One Martini backbone bead per residue (centre of mass of N, CA, C, O) as a GRO file, in nm:
protein
  252
    1MET     BB    1   6.243  12.397   2.452
    2ALA     BB    2   6.124  12.493   2.732
    3SER     BB    3   6.135  12.717   2.923
    4HIS     BB    4   6.180  12.811   3.267
    5ALA     BB    5   5.901  13.065   3.234
    6HIS     BB    6   5.812  12.824   3.064
    7PRO     BB    7   5.587  12.560   3.121
    8VAL     BB    8   5.450  12.284   3.015
    9THR     BB    9   5.092  12.336   3.087
   10ARG     BB   10   4.841  12.102   3.234
   11ALA     BB   11   4.471  12.133   3.305
   12ILE     BB   12   4.239  12.039   3.501
   13VAL     BB   13   3.888  12.088   3.524
   14THR     BB   14   3.577  12.106   3.696
   15GLY     BB   15   3.309  12.209   3.654
   16HIS     BB   16   3.369  12.406   3.350
   17THR     BB   17   3.065  12.548   3.203
   18ARG     BB   18   3.016  12.699   3.449
   19GLY     BB   19   3.134  12.958   3.609
   20LEU     BB   20   3.416  12.943   3.781
   21GLY     BB   21   3.485  12.736   3.574
   22ALA     BB   22   3.515  12.874   3.317
   23ALA     BB   23   3.689  13.068   3.380
   24LEU     BB   24   3.919  12.909   3.455
   25VAL     BB   25   3.959  12.813   3.167
   26GLU     BB   26   3.991  13.106   3.028
   27ALA     BB   27   4.253  13.206   3.202
   28LEU     BB   28   4.431  12.985   3.143
   29ARG     BB   29   4.455  12.993   2.836
   30GLY     BB   30   4.517  13.258   2.800
   31ARG     BB   31   4.822  13.131   2.937
   32GLY     BB   32   4.860  12.882   2.740
   33ILE     BB   33   4.702  12.632   2.847
   34ASP     BB   34   4.573  12.364   2.887
   35VAL     BB   35   4.221  12.211   2.885
   36LEU     BB   36   4.074  11.996   3.100
   37GLY     BB   37   3.730  11.887   3.097
   38VAL     BB   38   3.522  11.796   3.395
   39ALA     BB   39   3.158  11.691   3.344
   40ARG     BB   40   2.785  11.645   3.264
   41SER     BB   41   2.858  11.835   3.037
   42ARG     BB   42   2.881  12.053   2.793
   43ARG     BB   43   3.008  12.286   2.608
   44ALA     BB   44   2.882  12.523   2.398
   45PRO     BB   45   3.011  12.548   2.087
   46ASP     BB   46   3.004  12.931   2.146
   47ASP     BB   47   3.171  12.883   2.466
   48SER     BB   48   3.516  12.874   2.330
   49PRO     BB   49   3.723  13.072   2.235
   50ALA     BB   50   3.921  12.985   2.036
   51ALA     BB   51   4.163  13.227   2.030
   52LEU     BB   52   4.255  13.086   2.241
   53PRO     BB   53   4.578  12.932   2.290
   54GLY     BB   54   4.458  12.691   2.459
   55ARG     BB   55   4.385  12.388   2.466
   56PHE     BB   56   4.027  12.208   2.473
   57GLU     BB   57   3.922  11.958   2.657
   58GLU     BB   58   3.645  11.663   2.663
   59VAL     BB   59   3.447  11.569   2.934
   60GLU     BB   60   3.178  11.336   3.009
   61LEU     BB   61   3.064  11.363   3.361
   62ASP     BB   62   2.958  11.216   3.684
   63LEU     BB   63   3.087  11.288   3.968
   64SER     BB   64   2.870  11.158   4.156
   65ASP     BB   65   2.986  10.875   4.019
   66SER     BB   66   3.182  10.677   4.124
   67ASP     BB   67   3.222  10.458   3.921
   68ALA     BB   68   3.218  10.633   3.671
   69LEU     BB   69   3.521  10.727   3.784
   70ALA     BB   70   3.664  10.505   3.852
   71GLN     BB   71   3.647  10.419   3.570
   72TRP     BB   72   3.789  10.644   3.421
   73LEU     BB   73   4.059  10.623   3.610
   74ALA     BB   74   4.149  10.364   3.454
   75GLY     BB   75   4.209  10.517   3.204
   76ASP     BB   76   4.437  10.699   3.018
   77THR     BB   77   4.327  11.058   2.993
   78ILE     BB   78   4.522  11.200   3.227
   79ALA     BB   79   4.830  11.011   3.059
   80ALA     BB   80   4.775  11.161   2.781
   81PHE     BB   81   4.715  11.472   2.828
   82LEU     BB   82   4.989  11.482   2.997
   83ARG     BB   83   5.198  11.440   2.764
   84GLY     BB   84   5.473  11.682   2.809
   85ALA     BB   85   5.437  11.777   3.081
   86GLU     BB   86   5.642  12.028   3.319
   87ARG     BB   87   5.305  12.099   3.433
   88ALA     BB   88   5.042  12.042   3.642
   89LEU     BB   89   4.677  12.082   3.698
   90LEU     BB   90   4.442  12.039   3.973
   91VAL     BB   91   4.074  12.137   3.940
   92ASN     BB   92   3.862  12.153   4.201
   93ASN     BB   93   3.530  12.279   4.128
   94ALA     BB   94   3.318  12.083   4.167
   95GLY     BB   95   2.981  12.152   4.303
   96THR     BB   96   2.720  12.180   4.613
   97VAL     BB   97   2.455  12.320   4.817
   98ALA     BB   98   2.320  12.048   4.834
   99PRO     BB   99   2.158  12.045   5.037
  100ILE     BB  100   1.897  12.284   5.221
  101GLY     BB  101   1.889  12.228   5.537
  102PRO     BB  102   1.800  12.014   5.773
  103CYS     BB  103   1.797  11.700   5.846
  104ALA     BB  104   1.517  11.602   5.817
  105VAL     BB  105   1.511  11.795   5.494
  106GLN     BB  106   1.664  11.547   5.376
  107GLN     BB  107   1.753  11.349   5.099
  108PRO     BB  108   1.948  11.074   5.151
  109ALA     BB  109   2.018  11.083   4.838
  110ASP     BB  110   2.183  11.370   4.837
  111VAL     BB  111   2.375  11.326   5.025
  112GLY     BB  112   2.508  11.170   4.906
  113ARG     BB  113   2.599  11.311   4.595
  114ALA     BB  114   2.704  11.516   4.723
  115VAL     BB  115   2.973  11.375   4.864
  116ALA     BB  116   3.061  11.271   4.580
  117LEU     BB  117   3.104  11.579   4.450
  118ASN     BB  118   3.274  11.708   4.698
  119VAL     BB  119   3.480  11.457   4.787
  120ALA     BB  120   3.548  11.217   4.648
  121ALA     BB  121   3.564  11.340   4.348
  122PRO     BB  122   3.855  11.525   4.449
  123LEU     BB  123   3.996  11.269   4.596
  124MET     BB  124   4.011  11.071   4.347
  125LEU     BB  125   4.135  11.314   4.131
  126SER     BB  126   4.420  11.307   4.333
  127SER     BB  127   4.516  11.010   4.311
  128ALA     BB  128   4.573  11.006   4.003
  129PHE     BB  129   4.708  11.244   3.962
  130SER     BB  130   4.928  11.193   4.095
  131ALA     BB  131   4.974  10.890   3.954
  132ALA     BB  132   5.033  11.080   3.687
  133THR     BB  133   5.290  11.290   3.807
  134ALA     BB  134   5.545  11.129   3.951
  135GLY     BB  135   5.755  11.281   3.720
  136LEU     BB  136   5.748  11.553   3.811
  137GLN     BB  137   5.848  11.898   3.930
  138ASP     BB  138   5.531  11.977   3.878
  139ARG     BB  139   5.244  11.994   4.124
  140ARG     BB  140   4.874  12.079   4.148
  141ILE     BB  141   4.646  12.119   4.386
  142ALA     BB  142   4.326  12.241   4.370
  143HIS     BB  143   4.038  12.311   4.603
  144ILE     BB  144   3.702  12.464   4.600
  145SER     BB  145   3.604  12.631   4.839
  146SER     BB  146   3.521  12.800   5.195
  147GLY     BB  147   3.401  12.909   5.410
  148ALA     BB  148   3.181  12.688   5.501
  149ALA     BB  149   3.487  12.526   5.602
  150ARG     BB  150   3.493  12.778   5.866
  151ASN     BB  151   3.171  12.861   5.886
  152PRO     BB  152   2.889  12.787   6.050
  153TYR     BB  153   2.541  12.707   5.865
  154ALA     BB  154   2.261  12.725   5.854
  155GLY     BB  155   2.140  12.449   5.650
  156TRP     BB  156   2.504  12.397   5.588
  157ASN     BB  157   2.577  12.113   5.690
  158VAL     BB  158   2.704  11.973   5.415
  159TYR     BB  159   2.845  12.173   5.272
  160CYS     BB  160   3.078  12.243   5.537
  161ALA     BB  161   3.134  11.913   5.558
  162THR     BB  162   3.263  11.896   5.253
  163LYS     BB  163   3.483  12.139   5.284
  164ALA     BB  164   3.624  12.073   5.519
  165ALA     BB  165   3.761  11.843   5.404
  166LEU     BB  166   3.919  11.918   5.235
  167ASP     BB  167   4.090  12.089   5.355
  168HIS     BB  168   4.190  11.879   5.513
  169HIS     BB  169   4.324  11.705   5.313
  170ALA     BB  170   4.554  11.915   5.274
  171ARG     BB  171   4.673  11.907   5.500
  172ALA     BB  172   4.767  11.623   5.493
  173ALA     BB  173   4.888  11.586   5.264
  174ALA     BB  174   5.115  11.823   5.316
  175LEU     BB  175   5.194  11.567   5.498
  176ASP     BB  176   5.364  11.358   5.298
  177GLY     BB  177   5.557  11.484   5.085
  178GLU     BB  178   5.570  11.453   4.833
  179PRO     BB  179   5.686  11.540   4.490
  180ALA     BB  180   5.608  11.788   4.372
  181LEU     BB  181   5.368  11.848   4.586
  182ARG     BB  182   5.067  12.066   4.546
  183VAL     BB  183   4.851  12.184   4.810
  184ALA     BB  184   4.520  12.363   4.804
  185SER     BB  185   4.235  12.503   4.984
  186VAL     BB  186   4.020  12.738   4.827
  187ALA     BB  187   3.922  13.026   4.876
  188PRO     BB  188   3.692  13.295   4.638
  189GLY     BB  189   3.440  13.379   4.736
  190VAL     BB  190   3.134  13.538   4.672
  191VAL     BB  191   3.049  13.435   4.332
  192ASP     BB  192   2.825  13.515   4.082
  193THR     BB  193   2.633  13.245   4.032
  194ASP     BB  194   2.413  13.020   4.029
  195MET     BB  195   2.447  12.932   4.303
  196GLN     BB  196   2.367  13.214   4.440
  197GLY     BB  197   2.068  13.162   4.299
  198GLU     BB  198   2.015  12.922   4.520
  199ILE     BB  199   2.039  13.067   4.749
  200ARG     BB  200   1.805  13.310   4.697
  201GLY     BB  201   1.605  13.054   4.637
  202THR     BB  202   1.579  13.018   4.965
  203ASP     BB  203   1.399  12.933   5.197
  204ASP     BB  204   1.427  13.053   5.549
  205ALA     BB  205   1.369  12.802   5.669
  206ARG     BB  206   1.645  12.670   5.521
  207PHE     BB  207   1.785  12.939   5.529
  208PRO     BB  208   1.846  13.222   5.735
  209GLN     BB  209   2.053  13.383   5.518
  210ARG     BB  210   1.970  13.469   5.271
  211GLU     BB  211   1.961  13.806   5.281
  212ARG     BB  212   2.280  13.844   5.306
  213PHE     BB  213   2.285  13.752   5.005
  214ALA     BB  214   2.063  13.916   4.868
  215GLU     BB  215   2.203  14.216   4.953
  216MET     BB  216   2.510  14.155   4.827
  217LYS     BB  217   2.375  14.143   4.511
  218ARG     BB  218   2.248  14.432   4.548
  219ALA     BB  219   2.517  14.602   4.618
  220GLY     BB  220   2.760  14.493   4.527
  221GLN     BB  221   2.965  14.210   4.614
  222LEU     BB  222   3.016  14.055   4.390
  223THR     BB  223   3.222  13.843   4.273
  224SER     BB  224   3.346  13.786   3.925
  225PRO     BB  225   3.449  13.517   3.755
  226ARG     BB  226   3.654  13.603   3.673
  227ASP     BB  227   3.816  13.770   3.866
  228ALA     BB  228   3.857  13.483   4.063
  229ALA     BB  229   3.998  13.335   3.837
  230GLY     BB  230   4.243  13.515   3.820
  231LYS     BB  231   4.319  13.481   4.107
  232LEU     BB  232   4.340  13.174   4.120
  233VAL     BB  233   4.604  13.138   3.934
  234ASP     BB  234   4.778  13.340   4.027
  235TYR     BB  235   4.806  13.130   4.259
  236LEU     BB  236   4.899  12.884   4.125
  237LEU     BB  237   5.160  12.992   3.950
  238SER     BB  238   5.254  13.048   4.204
  239ASP     BB  239   5.506  13.026   4.497
  240ALA     BB  240   5.250  13.026   4.722
  241PHE     BB  241   5.175  12.779   4.650
  242GLY     BB  242   5.132  12.567   4.925
  243GLN     BB  243   5.270  12.689   5.190
  244THR     BB  244   4.945  12.646   5.237
  245PRO     BB  245   4.661  12.441   5.263
  246THR     BB  246   4.460  12.695   5.342
  247ALA     BB  247   4.266  12.967   5.165
  248ASP     BB  248   4.212  13.308   5.066
  249ILE     BB  249   4.196  13.536   4.852
  250ARG     BB  250   4.063  13.789   5.000
  251SER     BB  251   4.374  13.710   5.165
  252LEU     BB  252   4.619  13.749   4.926
   0.00000   0.00000   0.00000
């Protein structure tokens, strides 16, 4: 029987193959937590150190395809993975900053894909996770949010809107009073990932604040994925998690 101090914990992480998601997998496994990663591709065979204590499984699934996601969620993969857990975690990390630019230059299909990936997938996963963990005494959902959820940026109307949706989902879900379910939408700060590279590579006309992010990179002001993931996991496992529906790692 697991001790109260170290409950058997299993975590589901989306967008786990690179950047913050990959770092979250290592941070969780380093604490002995089993992880199920869900993303449109698998990690490279040599990109997941076997020496870490937590078990690691992967599912290859395009989270921007809502029909495919619904079909997968109708199966028993999540329930089977979580079987025997005393504490269950869901980290909705997958997301996209595209399309960048004002409404007139956005392709409607790209807008639809962004909303499906950034909003529909986390909300669908949250519903399935909540149902699958109904009997557990400790279950936690973390949406990876952004400062863009709380502050508007020119050129990021889709990104800002989709991240704000996650924040408001957490606020409303917290009012539902589901037993033992904690939900929080957490901004990790400006993390040095491929997404930041995409932002710096955007034309100034589409994203007027591009230079600000480029200067942060030059000045060494970006947080490493490993540091951000460590802080996020510390918070996710803490008693403080879920006490407020939105949080920013930089102010914790």
